Tab-separated table of C-alpha atoms in Angstrom:
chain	number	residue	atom	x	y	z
Y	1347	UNK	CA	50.616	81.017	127.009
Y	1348	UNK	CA	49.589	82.327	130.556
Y	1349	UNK	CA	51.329	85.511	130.930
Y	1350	UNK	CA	52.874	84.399	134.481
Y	1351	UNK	CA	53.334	81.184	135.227
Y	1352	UNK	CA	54.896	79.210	138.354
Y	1353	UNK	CA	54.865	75.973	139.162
Y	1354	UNK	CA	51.752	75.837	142.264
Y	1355	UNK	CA	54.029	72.932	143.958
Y	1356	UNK	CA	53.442	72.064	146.839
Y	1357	UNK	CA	57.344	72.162	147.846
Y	1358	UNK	CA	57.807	70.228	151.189
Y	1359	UNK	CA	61.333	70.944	152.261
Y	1360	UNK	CA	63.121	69.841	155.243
Y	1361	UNK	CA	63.893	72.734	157.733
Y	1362	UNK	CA	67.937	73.981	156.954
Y	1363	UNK	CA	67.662	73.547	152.956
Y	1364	UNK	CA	67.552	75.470	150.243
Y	1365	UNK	CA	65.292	75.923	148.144
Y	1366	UNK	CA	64.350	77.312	145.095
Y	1367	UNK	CA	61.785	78.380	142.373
Y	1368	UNK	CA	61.758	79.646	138.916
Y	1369	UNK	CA	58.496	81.690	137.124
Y	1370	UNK	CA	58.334	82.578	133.476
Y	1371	UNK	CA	56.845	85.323	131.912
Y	1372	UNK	CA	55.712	85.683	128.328
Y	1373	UNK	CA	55.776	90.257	127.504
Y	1374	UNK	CA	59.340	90.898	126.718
Y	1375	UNK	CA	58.278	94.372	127.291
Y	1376	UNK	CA	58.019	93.818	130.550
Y	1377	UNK	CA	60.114	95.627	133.165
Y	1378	UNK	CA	59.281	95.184	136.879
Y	1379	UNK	CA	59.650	91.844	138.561
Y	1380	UNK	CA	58.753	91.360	142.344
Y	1381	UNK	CA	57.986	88.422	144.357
Y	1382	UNK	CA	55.534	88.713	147.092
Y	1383	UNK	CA	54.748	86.337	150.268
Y	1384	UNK	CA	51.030	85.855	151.005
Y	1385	UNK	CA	49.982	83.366	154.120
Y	1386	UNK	CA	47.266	80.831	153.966
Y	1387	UNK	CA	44.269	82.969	153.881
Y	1388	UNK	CA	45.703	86.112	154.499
Y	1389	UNK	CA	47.080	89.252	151.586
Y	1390	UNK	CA	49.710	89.001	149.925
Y	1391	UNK	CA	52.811	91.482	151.170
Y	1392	UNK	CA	56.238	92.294	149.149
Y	1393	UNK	CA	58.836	90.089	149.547
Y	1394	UNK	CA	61.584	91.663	147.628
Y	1395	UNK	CA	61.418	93.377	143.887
Y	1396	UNK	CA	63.685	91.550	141.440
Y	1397	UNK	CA	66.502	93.998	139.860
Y	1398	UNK	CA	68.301	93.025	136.449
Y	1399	UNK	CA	71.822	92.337	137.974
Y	1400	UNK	CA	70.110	90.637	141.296
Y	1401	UNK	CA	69.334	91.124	144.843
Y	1402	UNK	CA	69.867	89.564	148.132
Y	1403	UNK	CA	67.478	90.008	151.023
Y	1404	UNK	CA	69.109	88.018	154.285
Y	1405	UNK	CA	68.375	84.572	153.281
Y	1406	UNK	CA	66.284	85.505	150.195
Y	1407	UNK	CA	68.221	85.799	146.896
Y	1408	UNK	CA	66.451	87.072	143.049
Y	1409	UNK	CA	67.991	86.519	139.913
Y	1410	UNK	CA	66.538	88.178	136.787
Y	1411	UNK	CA	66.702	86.454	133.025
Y	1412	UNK	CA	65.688	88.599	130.437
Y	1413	UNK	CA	66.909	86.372	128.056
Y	1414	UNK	CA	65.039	83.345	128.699
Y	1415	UNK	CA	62.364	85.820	130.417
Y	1416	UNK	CA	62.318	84.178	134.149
Y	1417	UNK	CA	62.969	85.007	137.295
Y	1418	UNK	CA	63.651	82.818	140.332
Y	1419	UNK	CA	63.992	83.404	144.188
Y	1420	UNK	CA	65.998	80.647	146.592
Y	1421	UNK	CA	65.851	80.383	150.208
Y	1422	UNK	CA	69.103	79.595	151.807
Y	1423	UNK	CA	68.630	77.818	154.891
Y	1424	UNK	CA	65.095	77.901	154.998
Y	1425	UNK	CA	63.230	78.337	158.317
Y	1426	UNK	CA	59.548	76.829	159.464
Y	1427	UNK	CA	58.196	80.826	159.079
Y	1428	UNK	CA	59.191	80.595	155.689
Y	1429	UNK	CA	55.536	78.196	154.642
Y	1430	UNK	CA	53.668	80.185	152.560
Y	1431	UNK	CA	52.849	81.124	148.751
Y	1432	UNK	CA	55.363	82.637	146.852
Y	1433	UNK	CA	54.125	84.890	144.259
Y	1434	UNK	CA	55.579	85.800	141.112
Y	1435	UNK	CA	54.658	89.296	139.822
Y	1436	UNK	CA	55.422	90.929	136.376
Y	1437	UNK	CA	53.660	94.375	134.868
Y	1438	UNK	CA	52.248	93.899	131.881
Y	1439	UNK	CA	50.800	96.445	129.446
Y	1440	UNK	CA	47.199	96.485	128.486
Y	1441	UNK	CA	44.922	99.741	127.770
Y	1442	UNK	CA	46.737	102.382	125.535
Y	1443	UNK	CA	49.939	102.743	127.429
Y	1444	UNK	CA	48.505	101.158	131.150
Y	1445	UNK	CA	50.346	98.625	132.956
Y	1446	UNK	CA	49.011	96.130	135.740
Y	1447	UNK	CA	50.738	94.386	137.635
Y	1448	UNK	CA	50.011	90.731	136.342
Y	1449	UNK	CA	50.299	87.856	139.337
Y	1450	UNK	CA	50.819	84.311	139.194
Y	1451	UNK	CA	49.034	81.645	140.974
Y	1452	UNK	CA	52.003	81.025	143.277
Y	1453	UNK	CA	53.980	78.526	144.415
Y	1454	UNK	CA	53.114	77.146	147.978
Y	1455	UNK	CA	55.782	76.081	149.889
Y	1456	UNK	CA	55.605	73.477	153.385
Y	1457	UNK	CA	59.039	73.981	155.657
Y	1458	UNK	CA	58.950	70.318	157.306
Y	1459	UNK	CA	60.616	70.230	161.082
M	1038	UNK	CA	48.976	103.137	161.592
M	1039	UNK	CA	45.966	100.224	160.539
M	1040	UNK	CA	47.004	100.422	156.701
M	1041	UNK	CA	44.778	98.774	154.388
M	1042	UNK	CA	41.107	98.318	156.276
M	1043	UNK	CA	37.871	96.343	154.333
M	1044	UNK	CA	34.642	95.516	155.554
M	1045	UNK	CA	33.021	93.279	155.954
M	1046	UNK	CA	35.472	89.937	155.881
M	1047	UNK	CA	33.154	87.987	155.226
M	1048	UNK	CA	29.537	87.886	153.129
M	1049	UNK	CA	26.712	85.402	151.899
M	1050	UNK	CA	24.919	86.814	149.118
M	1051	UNK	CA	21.895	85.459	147.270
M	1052	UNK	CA	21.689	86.077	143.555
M	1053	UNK	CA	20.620	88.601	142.003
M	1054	UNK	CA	20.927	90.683	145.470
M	1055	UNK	CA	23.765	93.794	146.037
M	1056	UNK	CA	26.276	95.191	147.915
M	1057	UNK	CA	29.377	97.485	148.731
M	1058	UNK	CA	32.659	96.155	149.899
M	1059	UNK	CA	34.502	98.962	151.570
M	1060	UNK	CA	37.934	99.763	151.498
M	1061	UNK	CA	40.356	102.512	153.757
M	1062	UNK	CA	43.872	103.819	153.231
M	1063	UNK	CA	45.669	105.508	155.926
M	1064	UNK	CA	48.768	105.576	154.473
M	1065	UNK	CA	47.926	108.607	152.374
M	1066	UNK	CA	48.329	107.118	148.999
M	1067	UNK	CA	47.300	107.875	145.789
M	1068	UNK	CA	46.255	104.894	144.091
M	1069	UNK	CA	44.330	102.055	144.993
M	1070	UNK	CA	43.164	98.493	143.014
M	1071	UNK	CA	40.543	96.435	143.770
M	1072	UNK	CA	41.351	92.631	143.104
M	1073	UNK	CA	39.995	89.330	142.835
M	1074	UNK	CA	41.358	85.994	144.019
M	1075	UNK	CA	40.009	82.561	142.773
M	1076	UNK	CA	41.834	79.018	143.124
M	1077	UNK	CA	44.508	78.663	139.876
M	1078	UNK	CA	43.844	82.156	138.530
M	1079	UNK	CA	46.019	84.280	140.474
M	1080	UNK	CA	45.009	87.698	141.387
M	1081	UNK	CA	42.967	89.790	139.162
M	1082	UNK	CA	42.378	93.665	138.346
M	1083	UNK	CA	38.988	94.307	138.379
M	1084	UNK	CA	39.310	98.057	138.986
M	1085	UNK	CA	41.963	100.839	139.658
M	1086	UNK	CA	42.040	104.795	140.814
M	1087	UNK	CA	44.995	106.266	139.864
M	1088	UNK	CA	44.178	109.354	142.014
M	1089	UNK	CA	41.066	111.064	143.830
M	1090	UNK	CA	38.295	111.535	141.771
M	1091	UNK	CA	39.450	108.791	139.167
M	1092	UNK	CA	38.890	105.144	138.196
M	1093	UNK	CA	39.608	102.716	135.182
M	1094	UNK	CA	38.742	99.294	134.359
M	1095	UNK	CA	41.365	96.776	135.342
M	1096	UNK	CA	41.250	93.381	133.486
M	1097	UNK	CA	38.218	92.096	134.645
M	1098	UNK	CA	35.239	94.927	135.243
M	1099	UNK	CA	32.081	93.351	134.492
M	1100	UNK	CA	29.373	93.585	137.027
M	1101	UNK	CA	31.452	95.814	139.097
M	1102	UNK	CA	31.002	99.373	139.756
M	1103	UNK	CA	33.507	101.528	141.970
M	1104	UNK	CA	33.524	104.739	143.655
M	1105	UNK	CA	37.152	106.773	144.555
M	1106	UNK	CA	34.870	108.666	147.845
M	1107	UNK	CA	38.109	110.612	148.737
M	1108	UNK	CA	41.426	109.765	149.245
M	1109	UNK	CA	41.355	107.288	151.804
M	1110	UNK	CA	38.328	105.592	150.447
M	1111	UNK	CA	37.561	103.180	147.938
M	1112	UNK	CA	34.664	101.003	147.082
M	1113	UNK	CA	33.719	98.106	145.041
M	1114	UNK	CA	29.900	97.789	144.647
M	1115	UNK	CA	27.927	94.083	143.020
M	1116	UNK	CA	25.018	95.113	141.410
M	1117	UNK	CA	23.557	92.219	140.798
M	1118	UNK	CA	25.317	89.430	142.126
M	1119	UNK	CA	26.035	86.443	140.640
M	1120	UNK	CA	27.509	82.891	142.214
M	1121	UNK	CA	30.586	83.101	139.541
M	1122	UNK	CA	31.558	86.147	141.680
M	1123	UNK	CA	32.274	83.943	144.596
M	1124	UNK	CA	35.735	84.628	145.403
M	1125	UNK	CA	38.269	86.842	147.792
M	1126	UNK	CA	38.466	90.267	146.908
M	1127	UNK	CA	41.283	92.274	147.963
M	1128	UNK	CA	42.464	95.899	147.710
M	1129	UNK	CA	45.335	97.287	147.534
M	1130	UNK	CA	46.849	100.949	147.419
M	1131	UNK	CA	50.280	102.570	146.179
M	1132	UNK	CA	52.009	105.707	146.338
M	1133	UNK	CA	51.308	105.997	142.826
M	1134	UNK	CA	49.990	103.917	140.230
M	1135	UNK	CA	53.507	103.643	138.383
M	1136	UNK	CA	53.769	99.526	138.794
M	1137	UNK	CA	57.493	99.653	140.920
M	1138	UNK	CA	55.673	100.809	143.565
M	1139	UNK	CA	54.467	98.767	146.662
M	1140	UNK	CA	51.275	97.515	146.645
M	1141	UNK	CA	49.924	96.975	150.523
M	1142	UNK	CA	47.020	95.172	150.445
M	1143	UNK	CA	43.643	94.562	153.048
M	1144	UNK	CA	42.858	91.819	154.252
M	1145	UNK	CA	40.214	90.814	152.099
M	1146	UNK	CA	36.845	90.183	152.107
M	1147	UNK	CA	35.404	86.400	151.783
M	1148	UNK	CA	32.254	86.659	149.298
M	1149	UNK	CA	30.301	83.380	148.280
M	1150	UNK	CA	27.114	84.205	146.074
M	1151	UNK	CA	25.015	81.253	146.102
C-alpha cells in the first residue's frame, strides 16, 4: 500500500461548486497532515495544515480522520484561480527516529467557466 | 525578499557527464531538502540538512552527493548522470527540520539526461 495516496483526477468542476477530495494514508503513527497547492509547472506552496478537530481557511475547509486514517479538503464555491494540484502531505518515519514529509501524487483539479 | 533561488531551470545532460544544481535561502532557515519530482510518484527526498554543516540521506540518495556551503546554500551535485535521473528537482527549506514546519520551495530545476 502506497503510503499516500489521492485520487490524480482530473476534477473538472463548474465555476460556483463545491468540491471536494479525500487522501488516505497508511502510518498510524503519523501526526502532521497538510495540503499544499502547486501550479502547472511551478513548486508546490502550503495551502493549509490539517489539525485533528479541523480547520477552515476562507473557502478552504480540512477535516482530519484518524480513525479511518484520511484526510480531505473541500472548496466551497470554487473560483477559476482555484485549477491546480492539490497535494496531500503526511510525515512519515523512516531512519532511527527521522521523519519526512511523505507527498502524494496529487489531485489536479480544472475550475470550468 | 527572493526566497527559495536554483540555478539553472533548466539542463540537458549527456550520460555519464556531471553537474551541480544550486540552491539559496534568504529566509534564514535552518533546514533545507532537496527533492525529486517524476509523473505518478509524487515528490521525493533525496537529501536533507538539518542545520549548517550537516546532511542525511532522504529516501532516495543514490547517485547524489550534496554539500550544506553555509547557511543560505545548498547543493545537489550528479556525478555521473544517468537518463533515469530525468526529472524536476526541487528544494525546499524550513525553519527547522521538525516536519510541522513550512516547507517553501524553489522553483525547480528541469533536468533531462539523455
Amino acid at each position: 500500500r502506497k503510503e499516500v495516496e489521492q485520487d490524480p483526477g482530473p476534477f473538472n468542476v463548474p465555476e460556483g461548486a463545491t468540491v471536494a477530495f479525500n487522501c488516505t494514508y497508511s502510518n498510524s503513527a503519523s501526526q502532521s497532515f497538510f495540503w499544499y497547492r502547486q501550479d502547472c509547472r511551478k513548486e508546490p506552496k502550503l495551502l493549509m495544515s490539517v489539525y485533528s478537530s479541523g480547520n477552515e481557511d476562507g473557502r478552504f475547509t480540512a477535516q482530519l480522520n484518524r480513525a479511518s486514517q484520511y484526510i480531505s479538503l473541500l472548496i466551497r464555491d470554487s473560483k477559476l484561480s482555484d485549477s491546480a494540484t492539490y497535494l496531500c502531505v503526511v510525515n512519515y518515519p523512516f531512519n532511527f527516529g527521522n521523519e519526512k514529509l511523505t507527498f502524494g501524487t496529487g489531485t489536479r483539479l480544472t475550475i470550468i467557466p | 525578499n527572493a526566497g527559495v533561488t536554483q540555478t539553472p531551470k533548466f539542463q540537458v545532460l549527456k550520460t555519464g557527464q556531471s553537474m551541480t544544481l544550486q540552491c539559496a535561502q534568504d529566509m534564514n532557515h535552518n533546514s533545507m531538502y532537496w527533492y525529486r519530482q517524476d509523473p505518478g510518484m509524487g515528490l521525493r527526498l533525496i537529501y536533507y540538512s538539518a542545520s549548517e554543516g550537516t546532511t542525511d540521506k532522504g529516501e532516495v540518495p543514490n547517485g547524489y552527493n550534496v554539500s550544506r556551503l553555509n547557511k543560505r546554500e545548498f547543493s545537489l551535485r550528479l556525478e555521473s548522470a544517468a537518463p533515469s535521473q530525468t526529472s524536476v528537482y526541487f528544494c525546499a527549506s524550513s525553519e527547522a527540520v521538525i516536519d510541522t514546519d513550512t516547507q517553501y520551495f524553489g522553483p525547480g530545476t528541469r533536468l533531462t539526461v539523455l
